[in-house]
Each structure stands twice: as C-alpha cells, then as structure tokens.
PDB file of C-alpha atoms and ligand atoms in Angstrom:
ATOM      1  CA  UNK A 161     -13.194 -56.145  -4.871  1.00  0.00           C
ATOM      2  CA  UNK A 162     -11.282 -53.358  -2.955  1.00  0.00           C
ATOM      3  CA  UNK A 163     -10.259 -53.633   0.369  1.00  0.00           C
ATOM      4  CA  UNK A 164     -13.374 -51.790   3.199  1.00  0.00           C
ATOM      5  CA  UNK A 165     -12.143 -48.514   3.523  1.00  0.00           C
ATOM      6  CA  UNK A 166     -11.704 -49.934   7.412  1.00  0.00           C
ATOM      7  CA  UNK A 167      -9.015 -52.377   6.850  1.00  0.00           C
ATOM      8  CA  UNK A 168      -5.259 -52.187   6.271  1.00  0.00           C
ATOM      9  CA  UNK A 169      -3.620 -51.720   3.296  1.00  0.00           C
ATOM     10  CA  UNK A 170      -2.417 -55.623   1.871  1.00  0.00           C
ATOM     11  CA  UNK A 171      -0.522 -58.059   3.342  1.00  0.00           C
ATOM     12  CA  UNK A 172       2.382 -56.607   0.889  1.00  0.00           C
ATOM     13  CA  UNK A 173       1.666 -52.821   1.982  1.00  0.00           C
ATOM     14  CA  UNK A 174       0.275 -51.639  -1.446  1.00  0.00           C
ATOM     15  CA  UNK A 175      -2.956 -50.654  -1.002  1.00  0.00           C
ATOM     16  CA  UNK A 176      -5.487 -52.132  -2.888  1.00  0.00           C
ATOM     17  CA  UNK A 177      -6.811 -50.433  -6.324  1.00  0.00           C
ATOM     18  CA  UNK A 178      -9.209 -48.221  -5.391  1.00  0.00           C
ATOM     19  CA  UNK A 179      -8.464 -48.158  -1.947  1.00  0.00           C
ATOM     20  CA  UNK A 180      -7.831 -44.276  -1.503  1.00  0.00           C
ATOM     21  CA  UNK A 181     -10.747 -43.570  -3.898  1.00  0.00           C
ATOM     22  CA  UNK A 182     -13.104 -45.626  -0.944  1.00  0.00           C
ATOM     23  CA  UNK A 183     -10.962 -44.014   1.979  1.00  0.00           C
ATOM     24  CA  UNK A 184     -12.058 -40.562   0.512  1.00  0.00           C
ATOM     25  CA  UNK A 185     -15.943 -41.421   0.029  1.00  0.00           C
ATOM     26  CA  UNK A 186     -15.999 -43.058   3.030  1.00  0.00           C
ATOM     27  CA  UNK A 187     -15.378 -39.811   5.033  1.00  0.00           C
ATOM     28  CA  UNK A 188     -17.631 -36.864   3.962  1.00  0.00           C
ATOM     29  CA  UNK A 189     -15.741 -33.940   5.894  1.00  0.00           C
ATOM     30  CA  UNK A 190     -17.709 -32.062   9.120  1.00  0.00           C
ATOM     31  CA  UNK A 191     -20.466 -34.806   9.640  1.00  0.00           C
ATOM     32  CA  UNK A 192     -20.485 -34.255  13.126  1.00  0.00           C
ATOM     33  CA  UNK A 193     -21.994 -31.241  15.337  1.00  0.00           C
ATOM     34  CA  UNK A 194     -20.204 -27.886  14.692  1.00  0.00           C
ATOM     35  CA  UNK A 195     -20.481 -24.660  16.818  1.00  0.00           C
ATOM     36  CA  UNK A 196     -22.933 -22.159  15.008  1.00  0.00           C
ATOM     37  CA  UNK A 197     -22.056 -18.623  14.003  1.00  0.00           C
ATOM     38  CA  UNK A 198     -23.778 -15.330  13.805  1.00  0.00           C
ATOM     39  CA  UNK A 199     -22.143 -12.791  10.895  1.00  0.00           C
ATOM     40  CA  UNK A 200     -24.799  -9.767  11.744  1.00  0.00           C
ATOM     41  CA  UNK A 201     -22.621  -9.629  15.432  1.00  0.00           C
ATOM     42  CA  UNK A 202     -19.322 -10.037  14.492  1.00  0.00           C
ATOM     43  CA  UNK A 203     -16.114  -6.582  15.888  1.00  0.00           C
ATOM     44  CA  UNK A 204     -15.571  -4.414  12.861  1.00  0.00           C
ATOM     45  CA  UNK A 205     -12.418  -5.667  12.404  1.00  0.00           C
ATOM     46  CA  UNK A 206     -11.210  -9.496  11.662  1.00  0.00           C
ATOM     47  CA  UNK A 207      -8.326  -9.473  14.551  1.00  0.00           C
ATOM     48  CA  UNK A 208     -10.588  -9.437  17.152  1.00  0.00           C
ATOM     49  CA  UNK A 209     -13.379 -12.434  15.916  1.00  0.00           C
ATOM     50  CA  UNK A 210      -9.823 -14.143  14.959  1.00  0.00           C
ATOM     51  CA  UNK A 211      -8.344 -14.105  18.396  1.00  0.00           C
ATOM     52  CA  UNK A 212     -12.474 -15.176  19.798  1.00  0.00           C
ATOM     53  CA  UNK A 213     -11.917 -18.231  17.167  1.00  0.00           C
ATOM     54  CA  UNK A 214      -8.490 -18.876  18.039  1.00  0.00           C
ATOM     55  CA  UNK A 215      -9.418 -18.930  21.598  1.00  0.00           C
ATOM     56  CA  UNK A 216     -12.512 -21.314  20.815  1.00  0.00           C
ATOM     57  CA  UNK A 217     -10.065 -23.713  18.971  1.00  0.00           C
ATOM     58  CA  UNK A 218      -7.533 -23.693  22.056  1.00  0.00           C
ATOM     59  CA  UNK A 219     -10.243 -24.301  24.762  1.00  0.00           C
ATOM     60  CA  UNK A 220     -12.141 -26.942  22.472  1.00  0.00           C
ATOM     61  CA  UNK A 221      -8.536 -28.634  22.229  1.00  0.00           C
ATOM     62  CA  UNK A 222      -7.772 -28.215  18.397  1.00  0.00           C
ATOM     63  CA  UNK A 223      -4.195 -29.532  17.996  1.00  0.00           C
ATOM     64  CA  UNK A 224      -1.654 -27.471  17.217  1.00  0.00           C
ATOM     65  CA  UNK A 225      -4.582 -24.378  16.696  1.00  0.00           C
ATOM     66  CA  UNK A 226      -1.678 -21.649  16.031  1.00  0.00           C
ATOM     67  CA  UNK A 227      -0.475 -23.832  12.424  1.00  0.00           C
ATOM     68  CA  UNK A 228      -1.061 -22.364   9.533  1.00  0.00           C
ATOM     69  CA  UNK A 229      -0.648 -23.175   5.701  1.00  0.00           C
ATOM     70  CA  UNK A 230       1.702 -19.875   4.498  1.00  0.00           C
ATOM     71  CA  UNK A 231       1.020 -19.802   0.824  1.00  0.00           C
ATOM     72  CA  UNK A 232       3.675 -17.709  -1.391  1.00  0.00           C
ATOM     73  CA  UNK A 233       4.693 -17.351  -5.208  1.00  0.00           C
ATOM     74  CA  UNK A 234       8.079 -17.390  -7.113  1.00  0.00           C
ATOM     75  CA  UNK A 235       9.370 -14.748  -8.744  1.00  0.00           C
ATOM     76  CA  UNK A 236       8.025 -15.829 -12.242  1.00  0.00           C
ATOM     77  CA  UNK A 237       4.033 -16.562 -10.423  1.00  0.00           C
ATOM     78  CA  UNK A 238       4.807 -20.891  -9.160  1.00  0.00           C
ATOM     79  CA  UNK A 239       2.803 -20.793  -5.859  1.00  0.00           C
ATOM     80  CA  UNK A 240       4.660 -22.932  -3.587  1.00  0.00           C
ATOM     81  CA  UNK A 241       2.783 -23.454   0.651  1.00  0.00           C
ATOM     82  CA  UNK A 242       4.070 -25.176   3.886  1.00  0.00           C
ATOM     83  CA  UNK A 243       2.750 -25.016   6.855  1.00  0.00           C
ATOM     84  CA  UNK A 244       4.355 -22.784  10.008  1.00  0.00           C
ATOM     85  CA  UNK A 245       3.035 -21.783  13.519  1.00  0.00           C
ATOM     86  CA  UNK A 246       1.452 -17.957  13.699  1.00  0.00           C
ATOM     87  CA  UNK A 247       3.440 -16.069  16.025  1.00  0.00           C
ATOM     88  CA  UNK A 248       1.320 -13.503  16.899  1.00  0.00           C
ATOM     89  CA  UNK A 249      -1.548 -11.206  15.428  1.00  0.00           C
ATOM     90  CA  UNK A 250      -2.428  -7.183  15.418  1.00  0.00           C
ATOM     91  CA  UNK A 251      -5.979  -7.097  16.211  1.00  0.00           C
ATOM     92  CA  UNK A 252      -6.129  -3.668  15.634  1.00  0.00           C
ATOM     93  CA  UNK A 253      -4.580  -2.993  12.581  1.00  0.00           C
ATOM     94  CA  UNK A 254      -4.595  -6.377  11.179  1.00  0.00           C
ATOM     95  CA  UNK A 255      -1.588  -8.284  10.777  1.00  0.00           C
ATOM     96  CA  UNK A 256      -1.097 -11.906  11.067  1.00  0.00           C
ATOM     97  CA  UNK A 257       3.133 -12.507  12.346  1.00  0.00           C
ATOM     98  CA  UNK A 258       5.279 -15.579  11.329  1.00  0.00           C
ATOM     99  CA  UNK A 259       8.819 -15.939  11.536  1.00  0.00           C
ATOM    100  CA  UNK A 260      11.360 -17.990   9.221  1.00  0.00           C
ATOM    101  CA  UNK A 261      14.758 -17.920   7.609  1.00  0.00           C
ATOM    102  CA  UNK A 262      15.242 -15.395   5.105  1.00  0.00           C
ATOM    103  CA  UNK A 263      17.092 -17.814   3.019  1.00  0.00           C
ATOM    104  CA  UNK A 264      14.503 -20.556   2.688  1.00  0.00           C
ATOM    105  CA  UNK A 265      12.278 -20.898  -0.611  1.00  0.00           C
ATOM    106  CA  UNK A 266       9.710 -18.705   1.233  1.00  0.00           C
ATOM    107  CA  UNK A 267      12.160 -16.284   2.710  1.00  0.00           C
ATOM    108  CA  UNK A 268      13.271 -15.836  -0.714  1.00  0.00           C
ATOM    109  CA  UNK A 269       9.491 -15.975  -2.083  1.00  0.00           C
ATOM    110  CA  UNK A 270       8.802 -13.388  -0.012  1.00  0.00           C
ATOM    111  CA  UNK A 271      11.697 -11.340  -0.866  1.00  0.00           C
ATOM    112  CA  UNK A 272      10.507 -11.399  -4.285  1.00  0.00           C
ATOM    113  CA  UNK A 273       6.934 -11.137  -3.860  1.00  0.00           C
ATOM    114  CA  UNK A 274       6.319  -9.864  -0.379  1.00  0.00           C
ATOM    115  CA  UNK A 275       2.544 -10.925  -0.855  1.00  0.00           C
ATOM    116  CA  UNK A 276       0.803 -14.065   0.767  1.00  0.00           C
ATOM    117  CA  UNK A 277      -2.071 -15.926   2.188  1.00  0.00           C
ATOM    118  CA  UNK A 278      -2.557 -17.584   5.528  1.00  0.00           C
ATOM    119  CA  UNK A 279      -5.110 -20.225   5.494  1.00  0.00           C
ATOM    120  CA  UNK A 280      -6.162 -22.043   9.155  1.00  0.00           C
ATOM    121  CA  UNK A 281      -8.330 -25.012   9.451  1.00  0.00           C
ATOM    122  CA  UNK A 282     -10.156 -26.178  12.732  1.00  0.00           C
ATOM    123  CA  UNK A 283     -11.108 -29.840  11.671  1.00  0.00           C
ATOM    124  CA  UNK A 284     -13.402 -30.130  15.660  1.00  0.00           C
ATOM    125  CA  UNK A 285     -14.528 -27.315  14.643  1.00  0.00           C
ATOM    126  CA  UNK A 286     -15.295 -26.710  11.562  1.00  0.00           C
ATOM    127  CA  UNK A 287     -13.757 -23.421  11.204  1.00  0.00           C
ATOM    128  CA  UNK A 288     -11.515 -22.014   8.674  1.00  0.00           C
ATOM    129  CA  UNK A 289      -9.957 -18.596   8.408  1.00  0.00           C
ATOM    130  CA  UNK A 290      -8.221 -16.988   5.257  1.00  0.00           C
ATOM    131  CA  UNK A 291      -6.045 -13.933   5.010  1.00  0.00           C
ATOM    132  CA  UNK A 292      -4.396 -12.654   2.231  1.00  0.00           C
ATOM    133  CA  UNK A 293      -2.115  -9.010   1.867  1.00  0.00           C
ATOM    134  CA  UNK A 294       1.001  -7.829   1.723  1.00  0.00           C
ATOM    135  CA  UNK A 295       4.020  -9.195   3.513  1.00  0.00           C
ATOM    136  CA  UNK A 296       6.379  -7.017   5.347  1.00  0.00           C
ATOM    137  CA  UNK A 297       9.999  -7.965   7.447  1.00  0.00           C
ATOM    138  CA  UNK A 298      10.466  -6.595  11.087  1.00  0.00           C
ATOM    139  CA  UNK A 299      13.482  -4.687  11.545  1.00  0.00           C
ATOM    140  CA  UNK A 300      16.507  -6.843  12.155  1.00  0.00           C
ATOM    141  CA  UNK A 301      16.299  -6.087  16.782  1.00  0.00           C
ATOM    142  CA  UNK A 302      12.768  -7.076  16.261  1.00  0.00           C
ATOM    143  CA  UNK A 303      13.447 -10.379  14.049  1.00  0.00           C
ATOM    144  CA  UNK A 304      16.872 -10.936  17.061  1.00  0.00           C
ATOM    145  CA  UNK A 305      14.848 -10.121  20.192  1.00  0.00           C
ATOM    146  CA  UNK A 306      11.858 -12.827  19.177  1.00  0.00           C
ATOM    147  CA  UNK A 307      14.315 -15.070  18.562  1.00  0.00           C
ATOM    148  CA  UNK A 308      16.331 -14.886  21.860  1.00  0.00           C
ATOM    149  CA  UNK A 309      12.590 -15.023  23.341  1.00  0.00           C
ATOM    150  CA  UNK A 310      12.402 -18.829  22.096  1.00  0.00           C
ATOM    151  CA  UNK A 311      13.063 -22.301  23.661  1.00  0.00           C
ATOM    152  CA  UNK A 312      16.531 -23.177  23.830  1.00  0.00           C
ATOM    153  CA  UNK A 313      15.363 -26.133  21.695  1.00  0.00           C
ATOM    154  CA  UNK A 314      13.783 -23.904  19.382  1.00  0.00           C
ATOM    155  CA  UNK A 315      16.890 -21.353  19.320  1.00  0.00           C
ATOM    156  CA  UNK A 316      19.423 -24.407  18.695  1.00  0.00           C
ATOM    157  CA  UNK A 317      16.869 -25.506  15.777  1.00  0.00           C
ATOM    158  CA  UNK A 318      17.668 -22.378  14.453  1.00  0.00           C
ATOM    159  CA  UNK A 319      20.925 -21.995  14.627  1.00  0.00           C
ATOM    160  CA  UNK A 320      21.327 -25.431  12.763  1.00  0.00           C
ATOM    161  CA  UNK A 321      20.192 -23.487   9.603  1.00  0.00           C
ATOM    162  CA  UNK A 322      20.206 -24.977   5.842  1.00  0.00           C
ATOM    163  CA  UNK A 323      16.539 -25.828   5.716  1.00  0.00           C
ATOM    164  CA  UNK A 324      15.626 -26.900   2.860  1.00  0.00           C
ATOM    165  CA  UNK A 325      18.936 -28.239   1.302  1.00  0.00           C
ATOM    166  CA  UNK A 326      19.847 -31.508   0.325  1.00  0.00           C
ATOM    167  CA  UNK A 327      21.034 -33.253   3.473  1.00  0.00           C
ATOM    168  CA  UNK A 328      23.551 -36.555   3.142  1.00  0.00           C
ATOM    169  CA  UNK A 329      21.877 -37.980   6.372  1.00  0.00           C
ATOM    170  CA  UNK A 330      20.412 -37.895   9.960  1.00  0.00           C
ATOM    171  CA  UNK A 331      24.022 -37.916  11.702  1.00  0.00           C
ATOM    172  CA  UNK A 332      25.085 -34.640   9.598  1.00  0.00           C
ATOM    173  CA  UNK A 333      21.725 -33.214  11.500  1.00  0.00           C
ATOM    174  CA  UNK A 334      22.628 -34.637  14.791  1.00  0.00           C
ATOM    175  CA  UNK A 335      26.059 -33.503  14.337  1.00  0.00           C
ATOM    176  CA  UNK A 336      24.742 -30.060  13.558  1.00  0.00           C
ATOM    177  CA  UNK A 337      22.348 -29.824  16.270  1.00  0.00           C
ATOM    178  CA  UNK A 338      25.215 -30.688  19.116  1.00  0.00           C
ATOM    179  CA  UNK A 339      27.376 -27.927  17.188  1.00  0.00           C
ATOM    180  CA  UNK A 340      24.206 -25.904  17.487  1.00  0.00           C
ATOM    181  CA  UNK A 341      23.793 -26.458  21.176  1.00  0.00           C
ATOM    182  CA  UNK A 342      27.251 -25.916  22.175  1.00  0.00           C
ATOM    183  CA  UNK A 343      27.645 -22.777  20.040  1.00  0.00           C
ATOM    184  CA  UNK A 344      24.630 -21.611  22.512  1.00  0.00           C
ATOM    185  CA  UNK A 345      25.919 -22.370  25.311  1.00  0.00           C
ATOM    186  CA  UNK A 346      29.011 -20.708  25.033  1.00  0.00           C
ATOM    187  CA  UNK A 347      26.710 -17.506  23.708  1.00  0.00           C
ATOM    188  CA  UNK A 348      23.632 -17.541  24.498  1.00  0.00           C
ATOM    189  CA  UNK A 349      22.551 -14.417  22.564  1.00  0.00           C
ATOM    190  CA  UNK A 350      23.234 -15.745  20.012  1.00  0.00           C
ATOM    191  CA  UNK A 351      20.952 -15.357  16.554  1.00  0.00           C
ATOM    192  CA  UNK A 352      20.591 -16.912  13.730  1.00  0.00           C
ATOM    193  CA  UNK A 353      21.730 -14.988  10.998  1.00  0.00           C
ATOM    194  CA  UNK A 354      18.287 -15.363   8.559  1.00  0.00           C
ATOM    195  CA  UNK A 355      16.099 -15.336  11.614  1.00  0.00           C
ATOM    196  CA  UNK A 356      13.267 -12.912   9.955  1.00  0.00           C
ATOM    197  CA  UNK A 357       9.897 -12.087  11.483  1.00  0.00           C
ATOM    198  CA  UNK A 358       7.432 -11.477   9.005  1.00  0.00           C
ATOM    199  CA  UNK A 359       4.012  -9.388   9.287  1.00  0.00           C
ATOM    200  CA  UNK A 360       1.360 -10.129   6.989  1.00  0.00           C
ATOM    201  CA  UNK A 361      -0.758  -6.720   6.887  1.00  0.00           C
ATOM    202  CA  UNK A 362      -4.418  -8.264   5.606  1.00  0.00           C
ATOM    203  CA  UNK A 363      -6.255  -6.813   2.932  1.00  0.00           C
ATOM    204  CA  UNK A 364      -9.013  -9.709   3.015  1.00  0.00           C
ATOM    205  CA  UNK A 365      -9.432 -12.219   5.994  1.00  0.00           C
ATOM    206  CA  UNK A 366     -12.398 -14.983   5.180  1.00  0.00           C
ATOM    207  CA  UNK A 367     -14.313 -16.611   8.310  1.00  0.00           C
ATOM    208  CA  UNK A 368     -16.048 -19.947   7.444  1.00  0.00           C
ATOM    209  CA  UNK A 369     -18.125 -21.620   9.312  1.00  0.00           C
ATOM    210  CA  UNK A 370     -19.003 -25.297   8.387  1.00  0.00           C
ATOM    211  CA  UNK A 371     -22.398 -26.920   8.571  1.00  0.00           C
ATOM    212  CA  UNK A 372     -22.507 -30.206   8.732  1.00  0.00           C
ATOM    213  CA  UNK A 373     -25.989 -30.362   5.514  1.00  0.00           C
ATOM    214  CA  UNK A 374     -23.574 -27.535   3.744  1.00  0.00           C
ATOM    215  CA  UNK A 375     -25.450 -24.590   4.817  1.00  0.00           C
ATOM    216  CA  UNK A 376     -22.250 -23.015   5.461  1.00  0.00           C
ATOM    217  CA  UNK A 377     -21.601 -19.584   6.612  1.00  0.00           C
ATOM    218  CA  UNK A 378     -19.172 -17.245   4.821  1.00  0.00           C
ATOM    219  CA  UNK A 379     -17.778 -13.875   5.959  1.00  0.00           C
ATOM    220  CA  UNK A 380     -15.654 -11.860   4.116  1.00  0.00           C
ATOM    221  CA  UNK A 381     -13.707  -8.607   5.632  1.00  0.00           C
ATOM    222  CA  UNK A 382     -12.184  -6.108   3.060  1.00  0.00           C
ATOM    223  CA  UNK A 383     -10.365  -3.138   3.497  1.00  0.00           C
ATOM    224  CA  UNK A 384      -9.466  -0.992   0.221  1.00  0.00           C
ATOM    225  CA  UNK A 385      -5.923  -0.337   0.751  1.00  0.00           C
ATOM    226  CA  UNK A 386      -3.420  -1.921   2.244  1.00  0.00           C
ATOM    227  CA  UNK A 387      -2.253   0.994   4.724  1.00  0.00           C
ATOM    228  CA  UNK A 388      -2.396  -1.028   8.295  1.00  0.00           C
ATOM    229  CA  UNK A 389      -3.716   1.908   9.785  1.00  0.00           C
ATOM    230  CA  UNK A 390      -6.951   1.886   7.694  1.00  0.00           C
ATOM    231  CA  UNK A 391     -10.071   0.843   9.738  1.00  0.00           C
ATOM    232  CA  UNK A 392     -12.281   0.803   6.946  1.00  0.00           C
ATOM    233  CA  UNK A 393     -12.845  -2.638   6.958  1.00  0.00           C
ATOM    234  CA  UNK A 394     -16.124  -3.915   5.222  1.00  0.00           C
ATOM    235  CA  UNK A 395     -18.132  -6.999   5.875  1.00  0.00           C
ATOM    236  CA  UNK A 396     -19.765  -9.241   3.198  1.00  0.00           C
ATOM    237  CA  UNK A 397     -21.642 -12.259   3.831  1.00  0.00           C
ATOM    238  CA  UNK A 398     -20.755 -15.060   0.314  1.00  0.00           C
ATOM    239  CA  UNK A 399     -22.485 -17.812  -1.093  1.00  0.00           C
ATOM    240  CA  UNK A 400     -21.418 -20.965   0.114  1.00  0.00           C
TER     241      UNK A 400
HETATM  242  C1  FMN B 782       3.145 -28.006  12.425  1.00  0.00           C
HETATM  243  C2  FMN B 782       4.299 -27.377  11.673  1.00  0.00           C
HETATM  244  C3  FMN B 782       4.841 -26.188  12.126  1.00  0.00           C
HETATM  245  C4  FMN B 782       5.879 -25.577  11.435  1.00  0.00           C
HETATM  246  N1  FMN B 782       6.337 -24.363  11.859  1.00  0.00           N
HETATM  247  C5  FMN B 782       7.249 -23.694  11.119  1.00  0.00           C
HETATM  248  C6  FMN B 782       7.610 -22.344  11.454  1.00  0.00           C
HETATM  249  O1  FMN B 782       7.078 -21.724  12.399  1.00  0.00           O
HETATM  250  N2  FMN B 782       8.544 -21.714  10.694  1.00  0.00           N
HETATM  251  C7  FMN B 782       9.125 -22.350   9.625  1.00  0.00           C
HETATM  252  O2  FMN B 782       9.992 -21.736   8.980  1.00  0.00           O
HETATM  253  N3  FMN B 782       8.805 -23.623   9.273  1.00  0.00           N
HETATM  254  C8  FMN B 782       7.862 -24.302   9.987  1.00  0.00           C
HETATM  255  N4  FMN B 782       7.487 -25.585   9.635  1.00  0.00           N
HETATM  256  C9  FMN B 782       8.207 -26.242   8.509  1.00  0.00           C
HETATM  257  C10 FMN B 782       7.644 -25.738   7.166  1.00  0.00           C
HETATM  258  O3  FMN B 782       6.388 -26.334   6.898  1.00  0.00           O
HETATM  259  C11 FMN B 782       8.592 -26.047   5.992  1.00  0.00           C
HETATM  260  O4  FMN B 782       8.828 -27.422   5.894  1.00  0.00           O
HETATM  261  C12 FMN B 782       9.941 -25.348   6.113  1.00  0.00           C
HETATM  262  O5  FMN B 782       9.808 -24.064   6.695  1.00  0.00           O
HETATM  263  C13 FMN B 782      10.596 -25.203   4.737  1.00  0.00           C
HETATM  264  O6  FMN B 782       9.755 -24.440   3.888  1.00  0.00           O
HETATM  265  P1  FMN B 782      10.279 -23.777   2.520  1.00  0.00           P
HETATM  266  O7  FMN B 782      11.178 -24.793   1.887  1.00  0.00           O
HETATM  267  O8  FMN B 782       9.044 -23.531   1.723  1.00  0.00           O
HETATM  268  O9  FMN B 782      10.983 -22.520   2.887  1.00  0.00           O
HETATM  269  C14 FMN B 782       6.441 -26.208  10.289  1.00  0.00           C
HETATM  270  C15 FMN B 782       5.881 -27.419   9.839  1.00  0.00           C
HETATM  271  C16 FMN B 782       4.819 -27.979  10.505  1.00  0.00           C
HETATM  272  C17 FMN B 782       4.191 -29.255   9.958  1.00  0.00           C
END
C-alpha cells in the first residue's frame, strides 16, 4: 500500500508508488472560506479592481502578492513561462510593467514576439488574475532610471548578468557578485547593460474568483484594439 499522503517520503527518499498521485487527491484546491465578489460593481476598467485585489492580497498577507507567471513564445510559436515580480501597473490605460534583461530567453522572446500573458494567483485567497496583450520596451532613461531606483542588492544582482547560461559553479557566482559589488561601488550609476523595462498594454485581463463548491465567478474585460489610450473596455461575465 502507498505511503498516507501525511507521511514522508521512504526511509531511502523515493517516494512511494503512488505517492504524488495520493498527495494530489488528498488536497482539493480552495476548500477553505474565500472572500466573495460582486461583477455587476466592478470600475470600467481592470487597473483599478486590479490594484483593489492587489491591495486585498497585501493586507490579507499573500506572500510575495506582486509575482507573477510571465508567459512568452519563441520565434517559431514554443511557449516558454517563469515567474518575475510586477513592477508597476497603469490603471488608466492598462498596462501591467516588468523589468528583465534583454538578453535572457524572454528578453529575446519578447524581442521576437513582443506579445504575452501575465497570470497571478492568490492561493488565501482564491483569486486569480489574467492579462494578455502586446508587449512594449521603455525607452533606454526609463529602463536606466528604474534600475538605479533598486536595492543595491538588487542593482549588484544585475550587474552580475548571464542569466540563464550554463554556470561551472556557485564560486564563479560569488566571484561575480563581489566583482559586481565593487564595480558599484566605485560607480554607483552604474546600469546594467540589458536592464529593459517592459509594459504589457492589456487587451484582455480575466478576474476569477474561487468558490470553495465551484460556483466560481469569472470576469472578463476586453478592449478591441490594442491602442492604450482606448477606454472602451467591455465586461463579460464566463461560465465557470
Ligand atoms: C518569486 C520570483 C521572482 C522573480 N522575479 C524576477 C524578475 O523580476 N525579473 C526576472 O528577470 N526574473 C525574475 N525571477 C527569475 C525568473 O523566474 C527566471 O528564472 C529568470 O528570469 C530566467 O528566465 P528566462 O530564462 O526565461 O529568461 C523571479 C523568480 C521568482 C521565483
């Protein structure tokens, strides 16, 4: 018999056969009480009931509320997605701001798509949000300024660069990271050079609001083109 979903894994540290299947049945998402949600008085825009959510999440004490799942494509239509931390948001004309390195997968995904969806979920909640558009870069004092704006421990974790290569080991990190530092010190405008922040201008942003018997609450905003400056957003309520 597998292992109760309750205990460890086996003395030997493989789990048990069937262990993840019981894991997963043994915890039905959002069985617990979730904050309710009324679509008929919602703002006419999604910024606005997106910064009220965000808000809820922070005071409710989400974790880490502002990290989102950033979901691109290649070139020749592979989706690839990794999470990253929302910078910032345009109620009024609807755009959701990240930042990354140009020269990462998804700074080069978005160089040859600029097109993406940003997907949030509240677990205490039981909230997620969903935007998808188009994808556009900040001018390069923009991108610089928000950067010099950071932590110094976020600025030297930029500076380190080559995300997403092959690394040898730890020490080349550490090694890079007191490089990093010192470079900083010695200048501390300094930018790094793919530092890029990134707007994504929503054409659709999804509000969901779980129910713990499934009766769950969908609200879809839509605007017909992508022009930020188009208010026209509409509102439809989905099936579940
Ligand atoms: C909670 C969390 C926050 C993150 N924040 C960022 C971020 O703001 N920007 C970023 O480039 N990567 C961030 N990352 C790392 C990315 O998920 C990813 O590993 C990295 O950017 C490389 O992605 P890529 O190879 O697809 O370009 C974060 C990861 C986690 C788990």
């Amino acid at each position: 018999m597998a292992s109760s979903a309750n205990e460890p894994p086996s003395a030997d540290g493989v789990p048990a056969p069937g262990l993840v299947a019981e894991l997963l049945r043994a915890h039905p998402p959002m069985i617990r009480d979730l904050p309710g949600f009324d679509p008929d008085h919602v703002p006419h825009r999604p910024g606005p009931l997106f910064a009220e959510w965000l808000a809820i999440a922070v005071g409710s004490g989400v974790l880490d509320p502002h990290a989102m799942t950033l979901s691109t494509v290649e070139a020749d239509g592979r989706p690839d997605a990794r999470v990253l931390i929302l910078r910032g948001v345009d109620e009024e004309r609807g755009g959701w701001v990240f930042a990354a390195d140009a020269q990462t997968p998804k700074g080069r995904q978005l160089a040859a798509v600029p097109a993406a969806a940003l997907s949030v979920y509240w677990p205490l909640l039981g909230r997620q949000v969903r935007v998808r558009g188009a994808v556009e870069q900040a001018p390069a004092e923009v991108s610089a300024a928000e950067f010099r704006a950071r932590s110094l421990g976020g600025r030297i974790a930029g500076l380190v660069g080559g995300e997403s290569r092959p690394m040898g080991s730890m020490d080349e990190y550490d090694a890079a990271v007191t490089e990093a530092a010192r470079r900083l010190h010695a200048d501390p405008g300094l930018v790094a050079p793919g530092h890029t922040v990134y707007t994504l201008w929503a054409r659709e942003v999804e509000f969901w609001q779980g129910h713990q018997s499934r009766r769950h609450i969908r609200l879809l905003y839509r605007r017909p083109a992508p022009d930020p400056a188009d208010s026209a957003w509409t509102r439809t309520l989905l099936w579940p």
